Coordinates of N, CA and C and ligand atoms in Angstrom, one line a residue:
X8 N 0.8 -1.2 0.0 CA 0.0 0.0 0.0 C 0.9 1.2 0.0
X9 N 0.4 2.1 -0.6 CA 1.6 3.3 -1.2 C 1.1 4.0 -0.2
X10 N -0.3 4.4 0.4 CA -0.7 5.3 1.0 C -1.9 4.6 2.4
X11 N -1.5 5.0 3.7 CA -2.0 4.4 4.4 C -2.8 4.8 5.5
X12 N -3.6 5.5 6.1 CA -4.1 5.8 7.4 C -5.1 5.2 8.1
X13 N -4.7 5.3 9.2 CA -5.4 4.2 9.9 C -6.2 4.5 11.5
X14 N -7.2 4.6 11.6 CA -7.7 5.3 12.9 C -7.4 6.4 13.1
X15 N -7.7 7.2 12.3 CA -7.4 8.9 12.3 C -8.1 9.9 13.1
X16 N -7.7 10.4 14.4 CA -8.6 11.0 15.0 C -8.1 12.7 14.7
X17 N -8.6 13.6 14.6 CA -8.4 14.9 15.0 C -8.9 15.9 15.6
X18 N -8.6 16.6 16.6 CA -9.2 17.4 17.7 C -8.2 18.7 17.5
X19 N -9.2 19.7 17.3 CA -8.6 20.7 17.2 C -8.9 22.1 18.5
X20 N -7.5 21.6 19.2 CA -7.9 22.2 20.7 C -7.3 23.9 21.0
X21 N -6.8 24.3 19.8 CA -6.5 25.6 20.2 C -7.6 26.6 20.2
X22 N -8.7 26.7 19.6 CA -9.9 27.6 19.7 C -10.6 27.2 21.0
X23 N -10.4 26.9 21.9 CA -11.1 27.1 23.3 C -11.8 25.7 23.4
X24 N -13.2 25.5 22.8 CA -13.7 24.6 23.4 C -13.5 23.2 22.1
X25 N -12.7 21.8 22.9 CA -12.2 20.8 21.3 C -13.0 20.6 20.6
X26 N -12.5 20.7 19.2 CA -13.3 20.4 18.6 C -12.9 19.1 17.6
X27 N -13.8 18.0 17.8 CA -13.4 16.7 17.0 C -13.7 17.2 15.5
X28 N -13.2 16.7 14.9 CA -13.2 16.6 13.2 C -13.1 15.4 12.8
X29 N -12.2 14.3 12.8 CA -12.2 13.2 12.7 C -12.1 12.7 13.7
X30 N -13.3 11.2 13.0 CA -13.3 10.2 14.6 C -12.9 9.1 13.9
X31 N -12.0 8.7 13.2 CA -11.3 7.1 13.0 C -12.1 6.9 12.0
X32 N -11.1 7.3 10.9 CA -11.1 7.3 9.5 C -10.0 6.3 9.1
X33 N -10.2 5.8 8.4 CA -9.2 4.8 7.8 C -9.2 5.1 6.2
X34 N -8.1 5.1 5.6 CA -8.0 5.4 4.2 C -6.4 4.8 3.5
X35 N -7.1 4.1 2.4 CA -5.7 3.8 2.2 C -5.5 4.0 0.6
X36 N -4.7 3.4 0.0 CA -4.5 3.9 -1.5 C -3.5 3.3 -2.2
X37 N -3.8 2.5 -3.1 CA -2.7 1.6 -4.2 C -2.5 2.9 -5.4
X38 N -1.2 2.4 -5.9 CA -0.3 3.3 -7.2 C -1.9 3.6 -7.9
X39 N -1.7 4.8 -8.8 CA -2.7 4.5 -9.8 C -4.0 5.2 -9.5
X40 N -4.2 5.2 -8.1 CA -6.0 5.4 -7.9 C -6.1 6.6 -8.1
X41 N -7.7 7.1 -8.5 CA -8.0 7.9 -8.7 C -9.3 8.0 -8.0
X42 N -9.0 9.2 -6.1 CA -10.0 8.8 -5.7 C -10.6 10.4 -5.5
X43 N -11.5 10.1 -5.2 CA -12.6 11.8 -5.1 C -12.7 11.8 -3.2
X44 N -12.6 12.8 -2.8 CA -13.2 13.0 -1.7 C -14.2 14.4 -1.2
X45 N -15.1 13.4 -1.0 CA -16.4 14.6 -1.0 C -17.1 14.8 0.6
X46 N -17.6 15.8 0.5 CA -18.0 15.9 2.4 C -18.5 17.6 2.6
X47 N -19.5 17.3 3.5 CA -20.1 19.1 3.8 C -19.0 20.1 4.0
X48 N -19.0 21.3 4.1 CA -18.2 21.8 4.3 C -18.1 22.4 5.9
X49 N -16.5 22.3 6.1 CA -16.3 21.9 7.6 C -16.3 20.4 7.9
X50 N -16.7 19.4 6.9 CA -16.6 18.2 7.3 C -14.7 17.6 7.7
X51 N -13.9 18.3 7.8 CA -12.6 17.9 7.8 C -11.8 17.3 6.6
X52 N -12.3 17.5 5.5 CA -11.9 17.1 4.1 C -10.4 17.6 3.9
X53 N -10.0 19.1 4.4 CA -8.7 19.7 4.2 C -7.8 18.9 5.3
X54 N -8.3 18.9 6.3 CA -8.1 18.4 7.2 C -6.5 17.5 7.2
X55 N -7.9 16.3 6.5 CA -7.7 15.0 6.5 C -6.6 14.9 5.1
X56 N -6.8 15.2 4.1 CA -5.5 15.7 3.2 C -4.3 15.9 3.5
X57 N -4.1 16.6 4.4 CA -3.0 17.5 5.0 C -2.6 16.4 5.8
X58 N -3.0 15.7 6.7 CA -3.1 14.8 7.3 C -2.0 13.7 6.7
X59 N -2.5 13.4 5.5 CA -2.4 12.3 4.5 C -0.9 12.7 4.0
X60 N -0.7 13.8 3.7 CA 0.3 14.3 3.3 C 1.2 14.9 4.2
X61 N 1.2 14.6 5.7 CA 2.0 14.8 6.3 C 2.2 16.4 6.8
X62 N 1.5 17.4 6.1 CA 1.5 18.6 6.5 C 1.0 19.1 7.6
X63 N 0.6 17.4 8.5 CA -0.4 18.2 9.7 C -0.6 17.0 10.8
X64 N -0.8 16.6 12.2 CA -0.6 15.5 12.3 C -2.2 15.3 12.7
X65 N -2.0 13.9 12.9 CA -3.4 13.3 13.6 C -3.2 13.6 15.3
X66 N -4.5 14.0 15.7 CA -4.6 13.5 17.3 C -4.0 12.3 17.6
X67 N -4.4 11.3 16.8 CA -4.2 10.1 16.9 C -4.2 9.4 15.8
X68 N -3.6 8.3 16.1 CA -3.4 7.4 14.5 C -2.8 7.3 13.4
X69 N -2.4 6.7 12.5 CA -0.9 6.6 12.0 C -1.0 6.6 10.6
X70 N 0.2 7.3 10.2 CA 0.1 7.4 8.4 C 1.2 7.0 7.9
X71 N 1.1 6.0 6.8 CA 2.2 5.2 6.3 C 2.1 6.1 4.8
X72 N 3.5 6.3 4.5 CA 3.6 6.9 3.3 C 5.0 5.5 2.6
X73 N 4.4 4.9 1.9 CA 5.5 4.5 1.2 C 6.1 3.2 2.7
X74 N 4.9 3.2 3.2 CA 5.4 1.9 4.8 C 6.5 2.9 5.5
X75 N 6.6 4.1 5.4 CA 7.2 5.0 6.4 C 6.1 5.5 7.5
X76 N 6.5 5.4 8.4 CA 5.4 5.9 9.7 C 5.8 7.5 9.5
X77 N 5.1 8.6 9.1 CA 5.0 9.3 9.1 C 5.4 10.7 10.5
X78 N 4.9 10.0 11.5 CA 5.0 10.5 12.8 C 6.0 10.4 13.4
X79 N 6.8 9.3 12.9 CA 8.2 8.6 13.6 C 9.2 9.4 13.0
X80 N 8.9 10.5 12.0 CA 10.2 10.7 10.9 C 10.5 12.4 12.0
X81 N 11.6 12.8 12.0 CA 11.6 14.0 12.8 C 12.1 14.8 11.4
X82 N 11.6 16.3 11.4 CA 11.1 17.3 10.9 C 11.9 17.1 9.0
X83 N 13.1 16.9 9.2 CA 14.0 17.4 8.0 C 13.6 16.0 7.2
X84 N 13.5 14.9 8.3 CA 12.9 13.7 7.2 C 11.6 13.7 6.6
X85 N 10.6 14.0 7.3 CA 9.2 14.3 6.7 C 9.1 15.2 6.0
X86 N 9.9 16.4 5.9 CA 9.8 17.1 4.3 C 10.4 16.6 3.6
X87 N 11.8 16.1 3.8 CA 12.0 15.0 2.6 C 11.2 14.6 1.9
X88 N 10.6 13.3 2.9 CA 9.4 12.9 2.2 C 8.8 12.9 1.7
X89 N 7.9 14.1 2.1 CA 6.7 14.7 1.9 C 7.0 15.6 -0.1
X90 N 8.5 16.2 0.1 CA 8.6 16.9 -0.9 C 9.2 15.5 -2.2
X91 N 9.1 14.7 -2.1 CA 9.7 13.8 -3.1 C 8.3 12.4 -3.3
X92 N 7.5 12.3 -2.5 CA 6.7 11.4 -2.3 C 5.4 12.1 -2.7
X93 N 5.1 13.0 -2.3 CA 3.9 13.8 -2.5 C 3.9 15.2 -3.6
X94 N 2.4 15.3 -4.0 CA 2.8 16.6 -4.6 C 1.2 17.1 -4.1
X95 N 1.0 18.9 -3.7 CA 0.1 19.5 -3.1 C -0.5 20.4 -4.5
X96 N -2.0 20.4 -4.4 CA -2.7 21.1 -5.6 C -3.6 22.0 -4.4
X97 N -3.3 23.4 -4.5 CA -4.4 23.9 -3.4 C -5.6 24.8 -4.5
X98 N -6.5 24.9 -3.7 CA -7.6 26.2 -4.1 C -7.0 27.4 -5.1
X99 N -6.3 28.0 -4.1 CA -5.8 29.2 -4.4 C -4.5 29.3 -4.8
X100 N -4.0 28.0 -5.6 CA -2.7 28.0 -6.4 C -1.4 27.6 -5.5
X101 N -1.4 29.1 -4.4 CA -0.1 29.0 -3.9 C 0.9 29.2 -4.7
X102 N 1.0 30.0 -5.5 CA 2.3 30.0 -6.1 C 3.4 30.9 -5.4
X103 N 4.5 31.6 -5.6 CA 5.0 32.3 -4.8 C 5.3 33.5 -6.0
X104 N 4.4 35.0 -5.8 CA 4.1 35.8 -6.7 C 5.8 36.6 -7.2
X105 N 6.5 36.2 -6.3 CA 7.9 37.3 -6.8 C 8.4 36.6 -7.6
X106 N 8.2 34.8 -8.2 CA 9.0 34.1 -9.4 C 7.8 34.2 -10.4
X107 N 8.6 33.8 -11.6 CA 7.6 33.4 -12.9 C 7.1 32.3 -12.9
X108 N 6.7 31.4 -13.9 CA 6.3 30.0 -14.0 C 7.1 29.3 -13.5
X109 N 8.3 28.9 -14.8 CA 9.0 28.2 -14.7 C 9.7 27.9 -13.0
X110 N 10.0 29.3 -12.4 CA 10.8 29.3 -11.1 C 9.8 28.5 -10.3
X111 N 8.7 28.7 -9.9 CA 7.6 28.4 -9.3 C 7.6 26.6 -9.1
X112 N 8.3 26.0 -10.7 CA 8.1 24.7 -10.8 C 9.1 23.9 -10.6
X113 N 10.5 24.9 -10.7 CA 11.7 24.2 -10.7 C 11.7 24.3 -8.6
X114 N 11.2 25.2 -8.1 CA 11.6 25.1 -6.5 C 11.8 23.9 -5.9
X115 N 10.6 22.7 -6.5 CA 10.7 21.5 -5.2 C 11.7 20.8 -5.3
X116 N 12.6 21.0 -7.0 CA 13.8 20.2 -7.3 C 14.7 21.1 -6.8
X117 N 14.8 22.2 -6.5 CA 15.9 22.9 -5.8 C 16.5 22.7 -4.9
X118 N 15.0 22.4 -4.0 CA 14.7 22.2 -2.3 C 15.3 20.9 -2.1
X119 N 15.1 19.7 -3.4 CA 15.8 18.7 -3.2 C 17.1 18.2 -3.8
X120 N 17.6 19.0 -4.6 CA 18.7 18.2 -5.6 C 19.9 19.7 -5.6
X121 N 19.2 20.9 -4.7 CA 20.4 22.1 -5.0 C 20.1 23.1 -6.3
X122 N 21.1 23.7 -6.4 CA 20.7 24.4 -7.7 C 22.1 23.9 -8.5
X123 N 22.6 23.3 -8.2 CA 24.4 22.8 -9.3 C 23.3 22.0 -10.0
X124 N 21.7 21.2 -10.2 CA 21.5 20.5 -10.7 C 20.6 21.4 -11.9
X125 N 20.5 22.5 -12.0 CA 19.6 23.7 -12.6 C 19.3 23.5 -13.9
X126 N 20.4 22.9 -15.4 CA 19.9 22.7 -16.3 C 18.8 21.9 -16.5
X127 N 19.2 20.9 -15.7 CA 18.3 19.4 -16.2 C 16.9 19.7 -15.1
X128 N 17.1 20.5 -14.3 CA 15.5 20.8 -13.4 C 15.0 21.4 -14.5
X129 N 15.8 22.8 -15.3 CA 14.7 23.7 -15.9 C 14.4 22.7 -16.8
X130 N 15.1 21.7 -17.5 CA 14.5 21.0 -19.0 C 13.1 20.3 -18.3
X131 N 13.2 20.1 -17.2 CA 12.0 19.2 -16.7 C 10.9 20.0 -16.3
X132 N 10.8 21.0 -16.1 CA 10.4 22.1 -15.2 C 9.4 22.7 -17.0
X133 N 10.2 23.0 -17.8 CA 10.0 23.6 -19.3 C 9.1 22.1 -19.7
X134 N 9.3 21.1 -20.0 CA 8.4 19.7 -20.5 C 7.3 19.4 -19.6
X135 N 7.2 19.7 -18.1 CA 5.7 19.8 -17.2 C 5.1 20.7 -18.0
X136 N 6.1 21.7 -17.6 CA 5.0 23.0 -18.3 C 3.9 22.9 -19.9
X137 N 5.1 22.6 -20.4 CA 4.7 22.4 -22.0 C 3.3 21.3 -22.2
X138 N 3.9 20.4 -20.7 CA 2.4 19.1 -21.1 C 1.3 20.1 -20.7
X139 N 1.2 20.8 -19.8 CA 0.4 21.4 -19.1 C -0.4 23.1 -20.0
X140 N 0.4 22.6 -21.5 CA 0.0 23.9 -22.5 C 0.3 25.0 -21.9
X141 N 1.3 25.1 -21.0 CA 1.6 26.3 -20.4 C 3.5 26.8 -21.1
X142 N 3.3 26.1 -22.0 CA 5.0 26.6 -23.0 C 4.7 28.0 -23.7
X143 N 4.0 28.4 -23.6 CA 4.1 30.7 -23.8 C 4.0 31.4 -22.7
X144 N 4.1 30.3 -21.3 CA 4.0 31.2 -20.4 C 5.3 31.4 -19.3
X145 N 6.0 30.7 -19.8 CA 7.2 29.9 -18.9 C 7.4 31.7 -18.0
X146 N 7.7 32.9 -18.6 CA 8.4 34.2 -17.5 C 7.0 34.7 -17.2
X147 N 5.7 34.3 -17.3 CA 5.5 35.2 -16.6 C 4.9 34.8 -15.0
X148 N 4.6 35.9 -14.5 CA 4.6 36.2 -13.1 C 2.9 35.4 -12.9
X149 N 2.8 34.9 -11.4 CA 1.7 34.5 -11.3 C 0.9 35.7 -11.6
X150 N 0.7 36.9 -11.1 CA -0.2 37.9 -11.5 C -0.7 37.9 -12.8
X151 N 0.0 37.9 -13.8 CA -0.1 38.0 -15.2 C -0.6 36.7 -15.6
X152 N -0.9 35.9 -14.6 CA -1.6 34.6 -14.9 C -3.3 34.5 -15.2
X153 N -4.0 33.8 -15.9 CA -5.1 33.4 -15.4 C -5.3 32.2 -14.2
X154 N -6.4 32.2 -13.5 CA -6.6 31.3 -12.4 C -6.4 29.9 -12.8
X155 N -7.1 29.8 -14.3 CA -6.8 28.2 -14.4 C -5.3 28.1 -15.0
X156 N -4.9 29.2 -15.6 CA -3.1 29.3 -16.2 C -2.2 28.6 -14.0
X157 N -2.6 29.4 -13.2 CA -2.3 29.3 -12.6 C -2.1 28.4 -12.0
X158 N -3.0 27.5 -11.8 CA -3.7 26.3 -11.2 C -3.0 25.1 -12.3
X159 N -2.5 25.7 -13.8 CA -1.7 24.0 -14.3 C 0.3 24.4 -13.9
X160 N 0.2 25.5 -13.8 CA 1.8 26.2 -13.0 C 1.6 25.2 -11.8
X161 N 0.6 25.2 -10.7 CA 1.0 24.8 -9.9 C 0.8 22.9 -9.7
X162 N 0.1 22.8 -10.7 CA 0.3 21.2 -11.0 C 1.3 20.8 -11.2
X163 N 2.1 21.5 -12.2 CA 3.0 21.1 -12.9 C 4.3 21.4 -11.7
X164 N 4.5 22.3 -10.5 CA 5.2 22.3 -9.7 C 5.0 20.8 -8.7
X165 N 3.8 20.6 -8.5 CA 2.9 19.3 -7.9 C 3.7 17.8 -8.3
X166 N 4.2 18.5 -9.5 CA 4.4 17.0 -10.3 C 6.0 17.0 -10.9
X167 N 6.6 18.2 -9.8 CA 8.2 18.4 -10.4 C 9.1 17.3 -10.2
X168 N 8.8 17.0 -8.9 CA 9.7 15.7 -8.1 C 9.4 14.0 -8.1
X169 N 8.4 14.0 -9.5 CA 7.7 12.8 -9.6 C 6.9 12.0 -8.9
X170 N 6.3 12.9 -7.9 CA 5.9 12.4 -6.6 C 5.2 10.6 -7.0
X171 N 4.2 10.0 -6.2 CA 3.5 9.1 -6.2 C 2.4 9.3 -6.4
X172 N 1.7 10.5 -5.2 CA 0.5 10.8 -5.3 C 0.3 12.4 -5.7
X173 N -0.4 12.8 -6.1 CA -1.1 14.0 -5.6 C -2.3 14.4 -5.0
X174 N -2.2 15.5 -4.2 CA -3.3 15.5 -3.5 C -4.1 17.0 -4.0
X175 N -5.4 16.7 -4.2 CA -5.5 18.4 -4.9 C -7.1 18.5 -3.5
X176 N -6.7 20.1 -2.9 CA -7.9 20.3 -2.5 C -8.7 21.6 -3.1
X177 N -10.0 20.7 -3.6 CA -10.6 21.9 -4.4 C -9.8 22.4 -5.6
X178 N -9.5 21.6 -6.3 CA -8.5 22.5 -7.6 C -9.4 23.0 -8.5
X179 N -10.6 23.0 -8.3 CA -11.1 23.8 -9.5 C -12.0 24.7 -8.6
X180 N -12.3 24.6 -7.0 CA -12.8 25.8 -6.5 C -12.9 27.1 -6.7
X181 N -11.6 27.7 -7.5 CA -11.8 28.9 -7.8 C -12.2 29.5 -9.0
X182 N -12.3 28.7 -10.0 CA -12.4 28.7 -11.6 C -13.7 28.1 -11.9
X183 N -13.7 29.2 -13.0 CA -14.9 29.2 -14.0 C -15.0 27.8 -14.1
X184 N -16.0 27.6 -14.9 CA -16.6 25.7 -14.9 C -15.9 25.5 -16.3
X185 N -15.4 26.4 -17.3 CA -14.8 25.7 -18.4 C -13.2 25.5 -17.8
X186 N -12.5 26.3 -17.2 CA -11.1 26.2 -16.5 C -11.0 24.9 -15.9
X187 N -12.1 24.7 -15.1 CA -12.4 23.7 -13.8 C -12.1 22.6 -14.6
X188 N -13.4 22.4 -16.0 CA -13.3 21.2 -16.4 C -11.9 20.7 -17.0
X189 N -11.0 22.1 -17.5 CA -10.1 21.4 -18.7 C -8.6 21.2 -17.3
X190 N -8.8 21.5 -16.2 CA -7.8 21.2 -14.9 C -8.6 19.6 -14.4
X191 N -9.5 19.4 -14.8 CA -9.8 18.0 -14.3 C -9.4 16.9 -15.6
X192 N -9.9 17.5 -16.5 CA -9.6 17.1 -17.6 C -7.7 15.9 -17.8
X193 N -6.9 17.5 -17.5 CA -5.2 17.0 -17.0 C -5.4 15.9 -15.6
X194 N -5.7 16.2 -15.0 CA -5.8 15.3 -14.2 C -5.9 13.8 -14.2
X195 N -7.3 13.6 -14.6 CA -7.6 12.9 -15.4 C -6.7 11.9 -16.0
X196 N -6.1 12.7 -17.3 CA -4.7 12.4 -18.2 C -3.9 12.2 -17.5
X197 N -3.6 12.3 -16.4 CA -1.7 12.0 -15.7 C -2.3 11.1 -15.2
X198 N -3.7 10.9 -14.6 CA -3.5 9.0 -14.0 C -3.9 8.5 -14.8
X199 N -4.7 8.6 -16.4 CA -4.9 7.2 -17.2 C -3.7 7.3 -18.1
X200 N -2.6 8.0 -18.3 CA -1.7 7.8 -18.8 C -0.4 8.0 -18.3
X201 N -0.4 8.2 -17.4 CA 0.9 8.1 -16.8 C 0.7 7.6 -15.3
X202 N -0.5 6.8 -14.7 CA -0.7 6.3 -13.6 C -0.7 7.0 -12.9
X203 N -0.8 8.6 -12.4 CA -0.2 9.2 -11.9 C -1.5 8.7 -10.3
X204 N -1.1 8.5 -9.6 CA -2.1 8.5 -8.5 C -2.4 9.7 -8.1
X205 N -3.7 10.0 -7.9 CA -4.7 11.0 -7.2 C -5.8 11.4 -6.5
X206 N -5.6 11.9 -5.2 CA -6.8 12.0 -4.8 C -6.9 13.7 -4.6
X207 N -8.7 13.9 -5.2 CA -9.3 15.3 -5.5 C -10.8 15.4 -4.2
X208 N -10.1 16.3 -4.2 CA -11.4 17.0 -2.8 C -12.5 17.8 -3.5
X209 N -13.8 17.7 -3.4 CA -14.1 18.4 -4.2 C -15.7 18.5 -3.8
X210 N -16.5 19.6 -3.8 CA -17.6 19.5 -3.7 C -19.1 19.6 -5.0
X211 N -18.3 19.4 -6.4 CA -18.7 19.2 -7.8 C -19.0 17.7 -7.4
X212 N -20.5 16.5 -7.6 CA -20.4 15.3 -7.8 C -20.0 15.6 -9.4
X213 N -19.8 15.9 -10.2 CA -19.7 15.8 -11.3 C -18.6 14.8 -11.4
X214 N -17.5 16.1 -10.9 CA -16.0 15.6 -10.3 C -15.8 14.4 -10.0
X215 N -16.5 14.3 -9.0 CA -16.6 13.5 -8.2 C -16.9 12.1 -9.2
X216 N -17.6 12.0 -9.3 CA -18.3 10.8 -10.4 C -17.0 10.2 -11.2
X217 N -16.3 11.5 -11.5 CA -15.1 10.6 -12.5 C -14.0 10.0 -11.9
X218 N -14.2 9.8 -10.9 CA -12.9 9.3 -9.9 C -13.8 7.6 -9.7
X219 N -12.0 7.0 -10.0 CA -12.3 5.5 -9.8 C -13.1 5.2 -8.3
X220 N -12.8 5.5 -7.4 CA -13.6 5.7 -5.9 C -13.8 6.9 -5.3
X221 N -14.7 6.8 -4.7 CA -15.8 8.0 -3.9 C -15.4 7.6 -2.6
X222 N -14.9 8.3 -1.6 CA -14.9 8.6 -0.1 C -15.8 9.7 0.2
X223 N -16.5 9.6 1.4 CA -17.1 10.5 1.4 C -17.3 10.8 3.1
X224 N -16.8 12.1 3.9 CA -16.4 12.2 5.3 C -18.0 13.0 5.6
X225 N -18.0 12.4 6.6 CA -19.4 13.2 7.0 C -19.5 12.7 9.2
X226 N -19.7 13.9 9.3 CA -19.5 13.4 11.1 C -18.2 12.7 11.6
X227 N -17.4 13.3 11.1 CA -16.3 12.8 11.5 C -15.7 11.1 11.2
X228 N -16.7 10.9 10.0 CA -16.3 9.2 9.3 C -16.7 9.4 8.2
X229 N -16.1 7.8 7.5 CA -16.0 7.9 6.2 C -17.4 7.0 5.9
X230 N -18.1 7.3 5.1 CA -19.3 7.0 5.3 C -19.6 6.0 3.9
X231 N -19.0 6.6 2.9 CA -19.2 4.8 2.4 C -17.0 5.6 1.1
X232 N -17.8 4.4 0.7 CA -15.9 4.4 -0.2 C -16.3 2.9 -1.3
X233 N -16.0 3.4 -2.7 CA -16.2 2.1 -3.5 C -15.4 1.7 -4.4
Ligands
LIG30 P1 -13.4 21.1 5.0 O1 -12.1 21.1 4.2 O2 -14.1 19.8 4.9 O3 -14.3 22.2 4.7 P2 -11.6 21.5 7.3 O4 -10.8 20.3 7.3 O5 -11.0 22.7 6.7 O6 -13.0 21.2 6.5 O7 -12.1 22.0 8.7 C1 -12.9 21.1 9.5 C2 -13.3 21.8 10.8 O8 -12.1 22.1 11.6 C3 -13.9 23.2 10.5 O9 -15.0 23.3 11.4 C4 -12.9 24.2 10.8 O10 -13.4 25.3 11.3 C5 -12.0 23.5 11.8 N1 -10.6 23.8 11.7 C6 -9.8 23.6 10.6 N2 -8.5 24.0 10.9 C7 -8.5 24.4 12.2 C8 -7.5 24.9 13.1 N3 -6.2 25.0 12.6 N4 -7.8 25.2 14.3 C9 -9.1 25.0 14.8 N5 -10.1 24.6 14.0 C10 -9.8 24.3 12.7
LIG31 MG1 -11.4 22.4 2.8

């Protein structure tokens, strides 16, 4: 199992009175899948993502990334990790507005390989982009972007370090329904053609419907999964 959690509790106790989000969730994930995860909002959907990807921990209960215990890794190893194993698709891009495209996509191979490795990142960095129809845009600045221009910049950063999975929350939340579709669309394409494993958060069933399995969190569990 590439992706594993197991009894996932989360309590979020710094706002005064706890508040449970998850009550023992179990979720797991073979190479390849292509899963949707759908849930009210506030249901712990971001949550549990973050979770999955190590950006956040559980109250309780344990996440195997690659049969690495997640919890057990101390700080410089779990970004390791996290930056070579995983790749993050947010809402609102994330990009970091003082670089252009290209810079934006080459960072996770910097963060991991240095910059003495800089030609062969940008050649890789320039061919994401290019699959991602984003080859006329390589200097410009996220500002000078559109939302969905934006949103395949930051896939294509998502997918610099060859991760296993990606995790997208809400990636078409902020875009028009034609942007949305043709970012689900790539999606789509990197797992039926390049296996790429994915799971998408999303409150579209549309979306939702196209994914090989449906999770669906509600009261703090996973209420069905197929
Ligand atoms: P979803 O993504 O399904 O909309 P989230 O995972 O973002 O839900 O949040 C689940 C619940 O936890 C919400 O009620 C939210 O207000 C709360 N929450 C999220 N993050 C924090 C935090 N850092 N501290 C306290 N409460 C939080
Ligand atoms: Mg959310």
């Amino acid at each position: 199992m590439m992706l594993r959690a197991e009894n996932i509790h989360k309590v979020y106790i710094e706002t005064g009175a706890p508040l449970a989000v998850l009550k023992g969730v179990d979720f797991s994930m073979q190479p390849g899948e292509f899963v949707s995860l759908t849930g009210p909002s506030g249901a712990g959907k971001s949550t549990l993502l973050h979770i999955l990807g190590g950006l956040d921990f559980p109250t309780q209960g344990k996440v195997f990334i690659d049969g690495e215990e997640v919890q057990r890794l101390n700080d410089r190893k779990r970004s390791a990790l996290r930056n070579t194993k995983i790749g993050f698709v947010f809402q609102f891009y994330h990009l970091l507005p003082e670089f252009n495209a290209i810079e934006n996509v080459m960072l996770p191979a910097f963060i991991r390989d240095g910059m003495s490795q800089r030609p062969m990142i940008e050649q890789k960095a320039a061919s994401l982009l290019r699959q991602m129809g984003m080859q006329h845009r390589l200097s410009h600045k996220p500002k000078q972007l559109s939302g969905g221009e934006q949103q395949r910049v930051a896939i294509a950063r998502a997918l610099m370090n060859s991760p296993k999975i990606i995790l997208c929350d809400e990636p078409t939340g902020n875009l028009d329904s034609q942007s949305g579709e043709s970012i689900i669309a790539l999606l789509r394409k990197l797992n039926q053609e390049q296996g790429q494993a994915v799971v998408i958060v999303t409150h579209d069933l549309a979306i939702a419907q196209q994914a090989q399995r449906c999770v669906h969190i509600q009261d703090g569990k996973i209420t069905n999964s197929n």
